[in-house]
Amino acid sequence: MTAIVRAVEIRKSYGDFQALQGISLDVAQGEVLCIIGPSGSGKSTFLRCINQLEQIDGGALWVNGELAGYRQAGDKLHELSERQIARQRLATSMVFQRFNLFPHKTALENVIEGPVQVLRRNRAQAEKEARTLLERVGLGHKCDAFPVELSGGQQQRVAIARALAMQPQLMLFDEPTSALDPELVGEVLAVMRDLASSGITMIVVTHELGFAREVADRVVFMDGGRIVESGTPEQVLSRPQNKRTQDFIAAVIA
Ligand code: ADP
Ligand code: MG
């Protein structure tokens, strides 16, 4: 098994508050992992650590085969420079609850921004690939639309195309449908379902238990900065063993 993410006892505190209290988890290449859990349980913090938007305080984290944030020399660890961390961060792309598109750029311009500015790709080639990606998320006809001209569901699909344009090894989704009107959730989940079946490695924080049941290879339930339960969707969602998992699922379904 090739692990794209290997987290060993990772910890993260904000002041005296421990948001992550020792998270150990491997995510295999091509795996779709869904993380569920109550608000404040550390789900976003965990994704932010994987994407190195946050630095861990303890434990060790490997992403795409590299120790995140450090270089190991013998038994010594050396912190990587900003530039080296920026390079490591390219292995992952994150899709947020709020789409954060550039408002003054069209859908196409939003998608090519990273490839052209960060990856220094040829603009014409980047545009061609961006059109293909926008078609893939069902927005081939909206390449020239500005974010205000798009619904929330369409904006989130542009954000997914933008994340894919960076050709990451790992896609991270942090409650990608939570900010959407209910009637727009389905179109975004459909795109994510399509991605999942394409073989890209995904970690998805979501309250959409139906989606998790259908698409996830594995479901993890987090509470209080810890992984409380993990297993197949069937195990965790239909036959949860832990009382906290049972209560959470009952509350979400209710
Ligand atoms: P979740 O995504 O599961 O709702 P988070 O990872 O966002 O949870 O947050 C976990 C805990 O860490 C929460 O109690 C939150 O208030 C706290 N927290 C998150 N980010 C910060 C921060 N930047 N500063 C202080 N506390 C934070
Ligand atoms: Mg969160």
Short mmCIF file of C-alpha atoms and ligand atoms in Angstrom, two decimals, residues 37-45 47-48 97 174-175 205 207, ligand 2:
data_model
loop_
_atom_site.label_atom_id
_atom_site.label_comp_id
_atom_site.label_asym_id
_atom_site.label_seq_id
_atom_site.Cartn_x
_atom_site.Cartn_y
_atom_site.Cartn_z
CA GLY A 37 -18.04 14.53 13.67
CA PRO A 38 -19.56 17.36 15.66
CA SER A 39 -18.59 20.99 15.31
CA GLY A 40 -15.33 21.75 17.14
CA SER A 41 -14.06 18.16 17.01
CA GLY A 42 -10.93 19.14 15.06
CA LYS A 43 -11.91 18.08 11.53
CA SER A 44 -10.89 21.35 9.84
CA THR A 45 -7.76 21.56 11.97
CA LEU A 47 -7.20 19.07 7.12
CA ARG A 48 -5.34 22.33 7.71
CA GLN A 97 -17.00 25.59 2.58
CA ASP A 174 -13.88 20.84 4.11
CA GLU A 175 -17.69 20.69 4.26
CA VAL A 205 -15.21 16.36 5.81
CA HIS A 207 -22.30 15.90 7.14
MG MG B 2 -14.70 22.64 10.35
#
